[in-house]
Protein backbone atom coordinates (compact mmCIF):
# COMPACT_ATOMS: atom_id res chain seq x y z
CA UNK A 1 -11.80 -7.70 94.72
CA UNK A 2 -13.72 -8.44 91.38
CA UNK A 3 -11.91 -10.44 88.81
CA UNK A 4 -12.48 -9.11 85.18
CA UNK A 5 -11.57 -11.26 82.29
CA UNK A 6 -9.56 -9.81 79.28
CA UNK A 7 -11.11 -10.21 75.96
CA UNK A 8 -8.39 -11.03 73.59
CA UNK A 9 -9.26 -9.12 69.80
CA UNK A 10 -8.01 -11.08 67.14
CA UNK A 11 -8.16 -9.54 64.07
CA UNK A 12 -10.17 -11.03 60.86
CA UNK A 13 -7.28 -10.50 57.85
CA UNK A 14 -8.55 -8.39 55.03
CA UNK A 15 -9.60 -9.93 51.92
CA UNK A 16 -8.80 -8.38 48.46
CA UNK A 17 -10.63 -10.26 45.79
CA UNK A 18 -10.42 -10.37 41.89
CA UNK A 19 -12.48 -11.80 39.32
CA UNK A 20 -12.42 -11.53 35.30
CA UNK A 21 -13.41 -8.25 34.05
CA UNK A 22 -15.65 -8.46 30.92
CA UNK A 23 -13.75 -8.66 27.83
CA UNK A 24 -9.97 -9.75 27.20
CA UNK A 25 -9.50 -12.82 29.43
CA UNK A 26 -6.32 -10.99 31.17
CA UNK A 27 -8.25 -8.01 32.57
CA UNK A 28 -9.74 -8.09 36.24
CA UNK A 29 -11.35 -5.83 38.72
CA UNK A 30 -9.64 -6.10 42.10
CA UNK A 31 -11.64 -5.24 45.17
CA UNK A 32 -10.80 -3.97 48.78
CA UNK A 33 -13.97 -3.47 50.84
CA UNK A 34 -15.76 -0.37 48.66
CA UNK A 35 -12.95 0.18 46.70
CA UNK A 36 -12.32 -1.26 42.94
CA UNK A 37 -9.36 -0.92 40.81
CA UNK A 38 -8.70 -2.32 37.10
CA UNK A 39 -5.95 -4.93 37.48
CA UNK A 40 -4.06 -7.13 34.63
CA UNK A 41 -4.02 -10.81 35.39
CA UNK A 42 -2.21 -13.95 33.37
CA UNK A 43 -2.44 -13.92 29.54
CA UNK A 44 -4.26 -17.08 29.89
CA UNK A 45 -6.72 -15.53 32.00
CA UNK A 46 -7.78 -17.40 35.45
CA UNK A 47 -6.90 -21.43 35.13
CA UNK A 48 -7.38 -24.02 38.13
CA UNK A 49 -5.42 -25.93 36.24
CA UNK A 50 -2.50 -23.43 36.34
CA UNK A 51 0.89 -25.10 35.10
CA UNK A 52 4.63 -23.63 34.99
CA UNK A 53 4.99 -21.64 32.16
CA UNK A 54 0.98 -21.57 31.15
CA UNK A 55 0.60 -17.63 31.55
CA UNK A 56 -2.88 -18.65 33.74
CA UNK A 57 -3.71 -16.79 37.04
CA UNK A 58 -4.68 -19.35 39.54
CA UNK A 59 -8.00 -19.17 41.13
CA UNK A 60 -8.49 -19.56 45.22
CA UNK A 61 -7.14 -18.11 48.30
CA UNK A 62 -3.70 -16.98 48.62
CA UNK A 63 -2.18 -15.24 51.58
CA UNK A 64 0.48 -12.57 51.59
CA UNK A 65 3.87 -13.73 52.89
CA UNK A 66 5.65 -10.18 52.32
CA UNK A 67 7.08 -8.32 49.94
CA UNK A 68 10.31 -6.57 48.45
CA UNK A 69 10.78 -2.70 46.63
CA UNK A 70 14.08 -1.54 45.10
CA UNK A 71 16.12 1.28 46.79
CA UNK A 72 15.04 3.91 44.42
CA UNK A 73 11.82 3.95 45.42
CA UNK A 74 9.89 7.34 46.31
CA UNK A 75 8.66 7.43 50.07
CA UNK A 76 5.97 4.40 50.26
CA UNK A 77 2.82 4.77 52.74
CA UNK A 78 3.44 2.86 55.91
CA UNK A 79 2.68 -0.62 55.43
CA UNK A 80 2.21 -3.25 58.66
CA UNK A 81 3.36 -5.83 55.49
CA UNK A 82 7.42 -6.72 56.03
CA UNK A 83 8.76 -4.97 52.42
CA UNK A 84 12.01 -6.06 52.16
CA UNK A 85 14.91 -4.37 49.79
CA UNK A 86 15.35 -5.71 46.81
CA UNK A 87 19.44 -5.56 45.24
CA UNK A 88 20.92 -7.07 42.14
CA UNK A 89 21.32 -10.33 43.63
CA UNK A 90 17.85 -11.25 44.72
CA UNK A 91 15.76 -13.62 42.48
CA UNK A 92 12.94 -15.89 42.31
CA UNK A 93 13.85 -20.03 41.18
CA UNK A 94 11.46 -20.92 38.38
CA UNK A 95 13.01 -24.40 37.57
CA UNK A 96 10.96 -27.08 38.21
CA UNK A 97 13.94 -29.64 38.59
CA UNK A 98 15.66 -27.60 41.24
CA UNK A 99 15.59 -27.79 45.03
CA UNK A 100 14.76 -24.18 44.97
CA UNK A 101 12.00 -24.09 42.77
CA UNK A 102 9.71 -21.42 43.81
CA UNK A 103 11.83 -19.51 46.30
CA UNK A 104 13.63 -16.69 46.80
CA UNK A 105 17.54 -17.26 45.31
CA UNK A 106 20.76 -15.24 45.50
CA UNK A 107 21.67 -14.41 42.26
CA UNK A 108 24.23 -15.14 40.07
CA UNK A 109 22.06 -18.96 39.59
CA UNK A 110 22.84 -21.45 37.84
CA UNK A 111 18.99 -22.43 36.92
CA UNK A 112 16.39 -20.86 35.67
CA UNK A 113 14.86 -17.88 37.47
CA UNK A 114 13.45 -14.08 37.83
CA UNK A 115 15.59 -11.24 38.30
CA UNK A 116 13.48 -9.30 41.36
CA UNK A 117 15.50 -5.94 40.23
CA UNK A 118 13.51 -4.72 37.22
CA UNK A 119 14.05 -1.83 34.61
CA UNK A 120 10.71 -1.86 33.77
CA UNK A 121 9.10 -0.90 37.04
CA UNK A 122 6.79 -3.64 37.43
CA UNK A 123 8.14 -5.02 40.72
CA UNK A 124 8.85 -1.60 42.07
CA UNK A 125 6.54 -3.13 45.01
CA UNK A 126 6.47 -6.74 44.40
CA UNK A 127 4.25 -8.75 46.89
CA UNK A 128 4.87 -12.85 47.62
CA UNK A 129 1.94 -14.82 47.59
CA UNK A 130 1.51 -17.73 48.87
CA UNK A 131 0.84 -19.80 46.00
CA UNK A 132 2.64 -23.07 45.68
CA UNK A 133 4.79 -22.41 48.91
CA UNK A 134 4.32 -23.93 51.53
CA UNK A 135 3.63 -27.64 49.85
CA UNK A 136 5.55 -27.13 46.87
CA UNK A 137 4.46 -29.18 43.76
CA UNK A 138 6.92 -29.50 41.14
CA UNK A 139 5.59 -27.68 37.99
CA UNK A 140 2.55 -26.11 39.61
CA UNK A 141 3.73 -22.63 39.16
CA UNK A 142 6.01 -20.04 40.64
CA UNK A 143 6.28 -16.42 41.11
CA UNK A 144 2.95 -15.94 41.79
CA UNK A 145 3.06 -12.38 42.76
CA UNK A 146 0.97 -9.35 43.48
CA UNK A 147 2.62 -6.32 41.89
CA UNK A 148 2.83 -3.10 39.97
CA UNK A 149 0.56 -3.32 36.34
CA UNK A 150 2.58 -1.68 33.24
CA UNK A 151 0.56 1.25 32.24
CA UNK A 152 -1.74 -0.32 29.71
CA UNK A 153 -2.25 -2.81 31.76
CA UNK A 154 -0.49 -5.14 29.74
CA UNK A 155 -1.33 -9.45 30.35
CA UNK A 156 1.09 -11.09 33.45
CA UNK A 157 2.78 -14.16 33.52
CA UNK A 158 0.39 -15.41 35.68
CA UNK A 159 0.45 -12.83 38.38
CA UNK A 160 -2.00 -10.21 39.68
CA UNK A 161 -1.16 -6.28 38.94
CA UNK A 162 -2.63 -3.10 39.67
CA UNK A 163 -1.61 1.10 39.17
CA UNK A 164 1.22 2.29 41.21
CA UNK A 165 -1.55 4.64 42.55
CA UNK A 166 -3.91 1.77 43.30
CA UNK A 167 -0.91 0.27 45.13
CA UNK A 168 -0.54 3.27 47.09
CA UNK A 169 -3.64 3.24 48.47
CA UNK A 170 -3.72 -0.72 49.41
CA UNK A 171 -0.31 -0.75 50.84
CA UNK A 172 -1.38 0.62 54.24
CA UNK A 173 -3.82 -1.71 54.54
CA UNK A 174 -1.69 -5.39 53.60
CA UNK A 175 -0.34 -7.02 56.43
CA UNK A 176 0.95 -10.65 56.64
CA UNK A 177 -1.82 -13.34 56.32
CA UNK A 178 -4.13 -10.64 54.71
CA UNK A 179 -6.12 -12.67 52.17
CA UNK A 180 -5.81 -12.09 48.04
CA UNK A 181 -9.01 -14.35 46.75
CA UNK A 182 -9.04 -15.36 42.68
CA UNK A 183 -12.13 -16.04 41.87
CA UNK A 184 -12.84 -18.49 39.00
């Protein structure tokens, strides 16, 4: 009897890049393999010297962790990316003095934070990045997210936006680990 050996596929994780579109320092081009899409970025434009509070997009790699959408939601492509429900008492820590600085937090909270559930739409589909997480420094910026652009495609806090429509598209496509690349 002949012995055959299984080749184990792993797969390479997608890479979705941005870089500065010509012009005001907040807009960007994201890219997914062929596809392009206008995206907003921080108000500071890209920094790699990116700072609580400082409006500035950090450049490098980032890796998405997962992501939250609100109930009222329209049906959402199938995504292999975990998109949890976001309710009233989700948040995000922004205090650089607290233990919980730049992590999810159930809300009412004493320090400063985000509140995930949004009138304005912008975190409709809200995406975690990996920025700052896993070795937290103090100060070095939170809520670093990948989410829904307002429609003039308005500066972010620091964050990387796109259309709902552009979203649409991508969301079948993001799985955990899949790669978001700033580049400076």
């Amino acid at each position: 009897m002949k012995k055959t050996r299984k080749t184990i596929r792993t797969r390479k994780p997608a890479t979705i890049t941005v870089h500065r579109a010509p012009g005001a320092r907040h807009r960007a081009i994201l890219g997914f393999g062929p596809l392009r899409f206008q995206a907003a970025i921080g108000r500071s434009g890209i920094s790699a010297r990116k700072r609580e509070g400082d409006g500035a997009t950090p450049p490098g790699v980032m890796t998405l962790t997962g992501g939250f959408v609100p109930r009222r939601l329209p049906i959402l492509p199938a995504s292999p990316l975990r998109l949890r429900r976001i309710t009233a008492a989700d948040g995000w820590c922004d205090a650089p003095s607290d233990p919980n600085y730049n992590r999810p937090v159930r809300l009412p909270f004493s320090a400063s934070h985000e509140k995930l559930l949004r009138d304005d739409g912008i975190y409709d589909i809200v995406i975690v990045l990996d920025w700052n997480l896993s070795s937290r420094v103090r100060g070095r910026g939170s809520a670093v997210f990948f989410h829904l652009a307002r429609p003039d495609f308005a500066p972010t806090a620091g964050c990387v936006a796109i259309a709902p429509s552009a979203m649409r598209v991508l969301l079948p496509h993001l799985r955990r680990g899949t790669r978001l690349v700033v580049l400076a």
